[in-house]
PDB file of C-alpha atoms and ligand atoms in Angstrom:
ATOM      1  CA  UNK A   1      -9.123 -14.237 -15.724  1.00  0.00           C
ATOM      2  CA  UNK A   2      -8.715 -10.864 -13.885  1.00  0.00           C
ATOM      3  CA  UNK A   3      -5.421  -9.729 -12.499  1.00  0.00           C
ATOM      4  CA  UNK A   4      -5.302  -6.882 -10.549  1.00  0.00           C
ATOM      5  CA  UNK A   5      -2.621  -4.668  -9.070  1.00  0.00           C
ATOM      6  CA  UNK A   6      -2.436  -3.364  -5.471  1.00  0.00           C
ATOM      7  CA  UNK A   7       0.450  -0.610  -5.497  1.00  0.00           C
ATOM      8  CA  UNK A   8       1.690   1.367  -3.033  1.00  0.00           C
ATOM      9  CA  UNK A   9       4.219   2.513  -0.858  1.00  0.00           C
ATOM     10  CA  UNK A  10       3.124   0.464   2.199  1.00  0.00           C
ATOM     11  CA  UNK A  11       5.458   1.999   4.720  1.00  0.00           C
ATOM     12  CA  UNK A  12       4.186   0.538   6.604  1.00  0.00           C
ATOM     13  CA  UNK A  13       1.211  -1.755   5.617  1.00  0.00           C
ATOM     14  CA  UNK A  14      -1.823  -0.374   7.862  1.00  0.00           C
ATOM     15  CA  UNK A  15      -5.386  -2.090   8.248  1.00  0.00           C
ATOM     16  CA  UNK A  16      -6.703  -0.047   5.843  1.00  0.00           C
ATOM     17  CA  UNK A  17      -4.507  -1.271   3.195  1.00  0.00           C
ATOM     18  CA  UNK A  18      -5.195  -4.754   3.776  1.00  0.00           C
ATOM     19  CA  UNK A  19      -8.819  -4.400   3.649  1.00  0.00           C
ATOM     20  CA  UNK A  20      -8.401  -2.563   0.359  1.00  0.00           C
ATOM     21  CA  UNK A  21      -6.276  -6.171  -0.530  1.00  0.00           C
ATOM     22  CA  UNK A  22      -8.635  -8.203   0.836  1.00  0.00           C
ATOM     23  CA  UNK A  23     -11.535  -6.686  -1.094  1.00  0.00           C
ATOM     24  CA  UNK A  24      -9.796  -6.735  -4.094  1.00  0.00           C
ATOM     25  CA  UNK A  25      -9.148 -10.484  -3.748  1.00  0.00           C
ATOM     26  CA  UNK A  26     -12.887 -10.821  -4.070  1.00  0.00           C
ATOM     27  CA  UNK A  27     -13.245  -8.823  -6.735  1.00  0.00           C
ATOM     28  CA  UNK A  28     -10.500 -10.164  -8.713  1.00  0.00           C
ATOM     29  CA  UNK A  29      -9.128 -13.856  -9.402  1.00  0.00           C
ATOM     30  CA  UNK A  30      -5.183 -12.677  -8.796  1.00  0.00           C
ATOM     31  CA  UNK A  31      -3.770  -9.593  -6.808  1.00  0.00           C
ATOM     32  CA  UNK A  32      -0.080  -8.896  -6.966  1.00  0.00           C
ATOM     33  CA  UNK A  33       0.349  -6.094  -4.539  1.00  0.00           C
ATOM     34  CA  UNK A  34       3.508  -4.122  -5.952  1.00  0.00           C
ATOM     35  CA  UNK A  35       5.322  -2.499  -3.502  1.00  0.00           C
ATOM     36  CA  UNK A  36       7.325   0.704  -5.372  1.00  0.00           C
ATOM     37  CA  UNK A  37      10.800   0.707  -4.799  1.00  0.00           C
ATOM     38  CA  UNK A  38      11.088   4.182  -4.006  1.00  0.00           C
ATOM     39  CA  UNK A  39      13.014   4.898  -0.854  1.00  0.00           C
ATOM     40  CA  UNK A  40      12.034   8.456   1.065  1.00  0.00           C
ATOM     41  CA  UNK A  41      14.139   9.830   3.040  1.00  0.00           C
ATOM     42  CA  UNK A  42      11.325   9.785   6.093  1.00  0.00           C
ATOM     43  CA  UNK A  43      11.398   5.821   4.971  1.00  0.00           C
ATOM     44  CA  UNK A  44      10.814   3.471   7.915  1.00  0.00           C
ATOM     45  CA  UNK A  45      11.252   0.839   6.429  1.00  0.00           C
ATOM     46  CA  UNK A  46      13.398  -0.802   3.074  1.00  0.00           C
ATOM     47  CA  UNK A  47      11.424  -2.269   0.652  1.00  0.00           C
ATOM     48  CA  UNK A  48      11.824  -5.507   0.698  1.00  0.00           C
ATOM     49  CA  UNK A  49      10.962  -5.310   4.225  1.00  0.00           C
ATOM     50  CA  UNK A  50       8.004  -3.850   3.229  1.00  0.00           C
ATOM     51  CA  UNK A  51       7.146  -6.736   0.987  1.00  0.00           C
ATOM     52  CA  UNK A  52       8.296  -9.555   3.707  1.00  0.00           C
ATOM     53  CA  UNK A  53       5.429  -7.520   6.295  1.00  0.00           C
ATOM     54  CA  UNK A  54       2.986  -7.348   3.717  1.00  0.00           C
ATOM     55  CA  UNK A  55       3.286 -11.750   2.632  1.00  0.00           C
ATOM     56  CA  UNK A  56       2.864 -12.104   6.617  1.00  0.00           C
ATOM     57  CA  UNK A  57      -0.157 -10.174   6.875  1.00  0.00           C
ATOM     58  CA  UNK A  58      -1.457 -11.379   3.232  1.00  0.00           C
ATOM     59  CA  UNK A  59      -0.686 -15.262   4.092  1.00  0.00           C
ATOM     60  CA  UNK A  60      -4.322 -16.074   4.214  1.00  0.00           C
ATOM     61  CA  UNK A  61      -5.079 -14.802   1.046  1.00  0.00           C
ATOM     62  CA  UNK A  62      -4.659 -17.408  -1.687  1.00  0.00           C
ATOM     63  CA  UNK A  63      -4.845 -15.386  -4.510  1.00  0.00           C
ATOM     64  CA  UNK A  64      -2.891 -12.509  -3.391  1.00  0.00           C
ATOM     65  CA  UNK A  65       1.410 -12.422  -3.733  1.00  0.00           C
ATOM     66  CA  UNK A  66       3.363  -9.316  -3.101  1.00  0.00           C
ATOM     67  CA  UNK A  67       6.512  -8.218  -5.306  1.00  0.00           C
ATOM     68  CA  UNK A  68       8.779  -5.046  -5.641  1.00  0.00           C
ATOM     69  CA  UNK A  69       8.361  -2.679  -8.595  1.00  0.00           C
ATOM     70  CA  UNK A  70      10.339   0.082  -9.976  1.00  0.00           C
ATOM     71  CA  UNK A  71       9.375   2.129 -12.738  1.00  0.00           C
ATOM     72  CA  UNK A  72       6.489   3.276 -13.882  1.00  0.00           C
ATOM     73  CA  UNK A  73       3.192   1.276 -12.765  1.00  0.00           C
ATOM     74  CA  UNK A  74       1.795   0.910 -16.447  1.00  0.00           C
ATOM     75  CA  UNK A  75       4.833  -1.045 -17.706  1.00  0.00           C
ATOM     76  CA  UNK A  76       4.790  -2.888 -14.477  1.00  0.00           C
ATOM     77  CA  UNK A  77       1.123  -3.831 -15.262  1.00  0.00           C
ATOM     78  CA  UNK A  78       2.054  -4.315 -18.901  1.00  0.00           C
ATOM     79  CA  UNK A  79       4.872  -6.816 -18.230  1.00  0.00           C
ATOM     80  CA  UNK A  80       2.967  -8.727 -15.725  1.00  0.00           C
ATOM     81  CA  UNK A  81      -0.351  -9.219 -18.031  1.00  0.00           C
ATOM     82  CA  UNK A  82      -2.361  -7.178 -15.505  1.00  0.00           C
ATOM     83  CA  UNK A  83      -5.288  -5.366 -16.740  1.00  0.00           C
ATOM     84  CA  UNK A  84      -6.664  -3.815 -13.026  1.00  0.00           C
ATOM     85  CA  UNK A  85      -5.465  -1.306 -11.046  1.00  0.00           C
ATOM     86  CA  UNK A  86      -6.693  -1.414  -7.110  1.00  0.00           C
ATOM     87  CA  UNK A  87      -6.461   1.485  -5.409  1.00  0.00           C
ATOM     88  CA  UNK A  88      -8.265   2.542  -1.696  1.00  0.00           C
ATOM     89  CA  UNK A  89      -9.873   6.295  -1.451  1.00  0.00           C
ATOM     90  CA  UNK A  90     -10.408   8.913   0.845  1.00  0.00           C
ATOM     91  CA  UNK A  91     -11.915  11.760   0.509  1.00  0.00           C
ATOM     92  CA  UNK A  92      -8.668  13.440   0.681  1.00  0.00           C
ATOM     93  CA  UNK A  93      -6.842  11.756  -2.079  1.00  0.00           C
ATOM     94  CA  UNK A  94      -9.889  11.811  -4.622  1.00  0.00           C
ATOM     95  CA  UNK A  95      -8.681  14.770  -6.719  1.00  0.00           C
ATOM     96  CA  UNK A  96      -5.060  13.006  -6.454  1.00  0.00           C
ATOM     97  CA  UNK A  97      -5.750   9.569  -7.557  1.00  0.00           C
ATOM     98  CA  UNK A  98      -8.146  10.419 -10.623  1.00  0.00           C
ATOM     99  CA  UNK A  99      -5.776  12.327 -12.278  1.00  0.00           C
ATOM    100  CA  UNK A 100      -3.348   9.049 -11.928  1.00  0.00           C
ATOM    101  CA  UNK A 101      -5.993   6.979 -13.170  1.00  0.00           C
ATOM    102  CA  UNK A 102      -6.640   8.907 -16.001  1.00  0.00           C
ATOM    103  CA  UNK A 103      -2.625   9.536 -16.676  1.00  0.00           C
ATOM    104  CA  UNK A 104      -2.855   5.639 -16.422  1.00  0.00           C
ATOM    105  CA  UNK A 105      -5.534   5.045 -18.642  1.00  0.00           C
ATOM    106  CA  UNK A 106      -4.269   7.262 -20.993  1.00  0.00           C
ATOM    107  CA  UNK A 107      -0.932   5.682 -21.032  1.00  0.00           C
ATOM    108  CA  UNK A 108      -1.795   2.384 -22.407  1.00  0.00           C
ATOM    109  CA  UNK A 109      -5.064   1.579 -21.439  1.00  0.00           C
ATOM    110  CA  UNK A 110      -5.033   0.230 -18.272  1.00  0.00           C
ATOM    111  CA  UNK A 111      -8.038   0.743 -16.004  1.00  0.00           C
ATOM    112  CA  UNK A 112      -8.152   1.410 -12.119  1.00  0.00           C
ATOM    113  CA  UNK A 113     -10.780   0.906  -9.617  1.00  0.00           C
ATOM    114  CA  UNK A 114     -11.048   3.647  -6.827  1.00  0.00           C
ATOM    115  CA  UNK A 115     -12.631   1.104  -3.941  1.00  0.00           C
ATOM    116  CA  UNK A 116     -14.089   4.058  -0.983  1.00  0.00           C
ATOM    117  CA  UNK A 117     -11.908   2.920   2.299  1.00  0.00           C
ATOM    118  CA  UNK A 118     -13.511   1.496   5.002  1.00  0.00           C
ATOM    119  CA  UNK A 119     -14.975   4.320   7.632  1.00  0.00           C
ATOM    120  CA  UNK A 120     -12.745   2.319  10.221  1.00  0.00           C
ATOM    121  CA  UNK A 121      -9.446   3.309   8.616  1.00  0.00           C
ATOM    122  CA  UNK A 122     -10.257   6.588   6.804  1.00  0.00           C
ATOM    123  CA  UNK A 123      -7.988   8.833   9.284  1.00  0.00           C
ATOM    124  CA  UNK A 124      -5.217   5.873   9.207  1.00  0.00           C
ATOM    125  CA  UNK A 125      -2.620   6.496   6.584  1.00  0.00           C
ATOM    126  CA  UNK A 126       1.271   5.386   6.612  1.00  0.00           C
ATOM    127  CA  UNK A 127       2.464   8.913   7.417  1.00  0.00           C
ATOM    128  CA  UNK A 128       0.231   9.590  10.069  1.00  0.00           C
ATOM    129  CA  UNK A 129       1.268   5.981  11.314  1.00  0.00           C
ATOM    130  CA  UNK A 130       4.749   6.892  11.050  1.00  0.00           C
ATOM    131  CA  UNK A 131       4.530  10.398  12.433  1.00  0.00           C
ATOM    132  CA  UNK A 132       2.694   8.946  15.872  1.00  0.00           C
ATOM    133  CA  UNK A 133       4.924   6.124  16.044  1.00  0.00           C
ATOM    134  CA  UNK A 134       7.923   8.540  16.167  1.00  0.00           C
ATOM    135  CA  UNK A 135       6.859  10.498  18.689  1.00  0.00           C
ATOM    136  CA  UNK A 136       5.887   7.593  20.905  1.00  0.00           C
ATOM    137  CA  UNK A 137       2.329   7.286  20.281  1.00  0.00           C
ATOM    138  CA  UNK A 138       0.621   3.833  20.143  1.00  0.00           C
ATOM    139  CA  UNK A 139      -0.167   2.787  16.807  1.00  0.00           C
ATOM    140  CA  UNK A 140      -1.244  -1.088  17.204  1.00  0.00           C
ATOM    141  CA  UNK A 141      -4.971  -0.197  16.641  1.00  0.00           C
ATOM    142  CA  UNK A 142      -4.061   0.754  12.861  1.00  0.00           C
ATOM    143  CA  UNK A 143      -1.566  -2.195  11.884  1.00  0.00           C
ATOM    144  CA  UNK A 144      -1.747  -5.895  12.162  1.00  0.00           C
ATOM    145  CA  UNK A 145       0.297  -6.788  15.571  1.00  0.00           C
ATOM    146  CA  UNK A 146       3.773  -8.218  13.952  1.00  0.00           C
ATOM    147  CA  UNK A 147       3.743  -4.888  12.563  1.00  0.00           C
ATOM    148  CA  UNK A 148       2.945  -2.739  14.988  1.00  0.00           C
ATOM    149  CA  UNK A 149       6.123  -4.945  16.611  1.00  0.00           C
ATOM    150  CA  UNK A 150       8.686  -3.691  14.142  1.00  0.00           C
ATOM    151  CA  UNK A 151       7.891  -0.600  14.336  1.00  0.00           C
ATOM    152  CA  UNK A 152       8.178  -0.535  17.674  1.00  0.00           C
ATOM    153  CA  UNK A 153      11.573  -1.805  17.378  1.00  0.00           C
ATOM    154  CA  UNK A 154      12.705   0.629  14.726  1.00  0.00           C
ATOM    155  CA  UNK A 155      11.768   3.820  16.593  1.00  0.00           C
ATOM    156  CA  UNK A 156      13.281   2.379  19.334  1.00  0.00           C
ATOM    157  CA  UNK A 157      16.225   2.197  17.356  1.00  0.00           C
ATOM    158  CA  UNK A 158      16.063   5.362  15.531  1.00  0.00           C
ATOM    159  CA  UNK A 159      15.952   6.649  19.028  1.00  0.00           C
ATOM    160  CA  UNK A 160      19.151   5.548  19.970  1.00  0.00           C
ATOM    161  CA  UNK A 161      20.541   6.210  16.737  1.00  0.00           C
ATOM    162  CA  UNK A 162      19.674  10.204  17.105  1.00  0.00           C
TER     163      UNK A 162
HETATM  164  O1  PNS B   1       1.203   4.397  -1.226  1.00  0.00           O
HETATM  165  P1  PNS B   1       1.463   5.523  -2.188  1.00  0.00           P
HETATM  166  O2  PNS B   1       2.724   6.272  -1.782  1.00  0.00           O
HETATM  167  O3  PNS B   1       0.287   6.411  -2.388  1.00  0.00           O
HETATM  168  O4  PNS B   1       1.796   4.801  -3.586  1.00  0.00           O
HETATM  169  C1  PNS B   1       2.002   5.574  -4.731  1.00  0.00           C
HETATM  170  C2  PNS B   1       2.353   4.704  -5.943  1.00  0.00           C
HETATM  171  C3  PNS B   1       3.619   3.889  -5.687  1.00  0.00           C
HETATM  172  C4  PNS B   1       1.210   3.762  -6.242  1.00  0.00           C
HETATM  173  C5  PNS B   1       2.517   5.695  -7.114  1.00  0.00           C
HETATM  174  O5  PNS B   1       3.425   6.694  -6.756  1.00  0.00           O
HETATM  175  C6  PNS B   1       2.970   5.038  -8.394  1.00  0.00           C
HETATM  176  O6  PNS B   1       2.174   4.471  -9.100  1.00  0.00           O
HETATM  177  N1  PNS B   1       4.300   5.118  -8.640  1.00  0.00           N
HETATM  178  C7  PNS B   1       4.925   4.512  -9.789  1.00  0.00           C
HETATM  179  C8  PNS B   1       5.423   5.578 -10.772  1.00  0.00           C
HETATM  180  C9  PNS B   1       4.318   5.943 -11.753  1.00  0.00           C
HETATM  181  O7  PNS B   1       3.745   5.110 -12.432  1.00  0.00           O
HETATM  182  N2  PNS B   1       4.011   7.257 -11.806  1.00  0.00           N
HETATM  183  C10 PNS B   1       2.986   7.792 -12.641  1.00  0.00           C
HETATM  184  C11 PNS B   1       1.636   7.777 -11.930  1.00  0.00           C
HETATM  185  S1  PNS B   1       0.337   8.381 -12.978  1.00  0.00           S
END
């Protein structure tokens, strides 16, 4: 049986994240997508948060379940019997994420498949997400819509907060 990992930040979860889930769930018979505990100091969101948007929008998958993770992502793997790492690509963030899947690989094994995003989404990342959102652009054509929601309401927030 194959076990894969999705990791990632996920601040927020965008569409092309969740087609990067979605095709891993085919590929694979079980996805945990590990949400790094990390908090930035740009952070929009907590993460467990993070994790609570990311079961809404991965409800339909029956394979998939979503779960913090501290640490490095090879013990992670390690202590969960995973043998897959997921990861979405765009041309941007080749360079980047071979050198962590080699790092990875060379750590203790582990293997990670770099799955090309979808043309759709391959300008959409979290930052640029966040970035828009906070300076009042409408972002509800890159996130499913009880996201785009939240975010709403935490810029709105942040707003008053400033
Ligand atoms: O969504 P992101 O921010 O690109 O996710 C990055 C993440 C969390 C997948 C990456 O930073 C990671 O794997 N962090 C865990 C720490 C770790 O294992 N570092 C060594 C990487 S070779």
């Amino acid at each position: 049986m194959t076990r894969a990992v999705c990791p990632g930040s996920f601040d927020p979860v965008t569409h092309g994240h969740l087609d990067i889930i979605g095709r891993t769930a085919r590929l694979a018979d079980e996805v945990v997508v590990a949400v790094g505990d990390n908090v930035a100091k740009n952070a929009l969101f907590t993460p467990p948060e993070r994790v609570a948007m990311l079961q809404t929008a991965c409800a339909e998958l029956p394979n998939v379940s979503v779960t913090l993770f501290s640490g490095l992502l090879v013990q992670f793997c390690a202590a969960q019997g995973i043998g897959l790492i997921s990861k979405g690509v765009r041309a941007a963030d080749f360079a980047y994420e071979l050198q962590m899947a080699q790092m990875n690989r060379r750590l203790t094994g582990v293997d990670t498949v770099l799955l090309p995003t979808d043309p759709r989404w391959a300008f959409v990342s979290s930052s640029l997400v966040r970035e828009v959102a906070m300076l009042g652009g409408d972002v509800s054509e890159f996130v499913p819509p009880a996201v785009a929601e939240q975010i709403s309401a935490r810029v709105g927030a942040r707003l008053v907060e400033d």
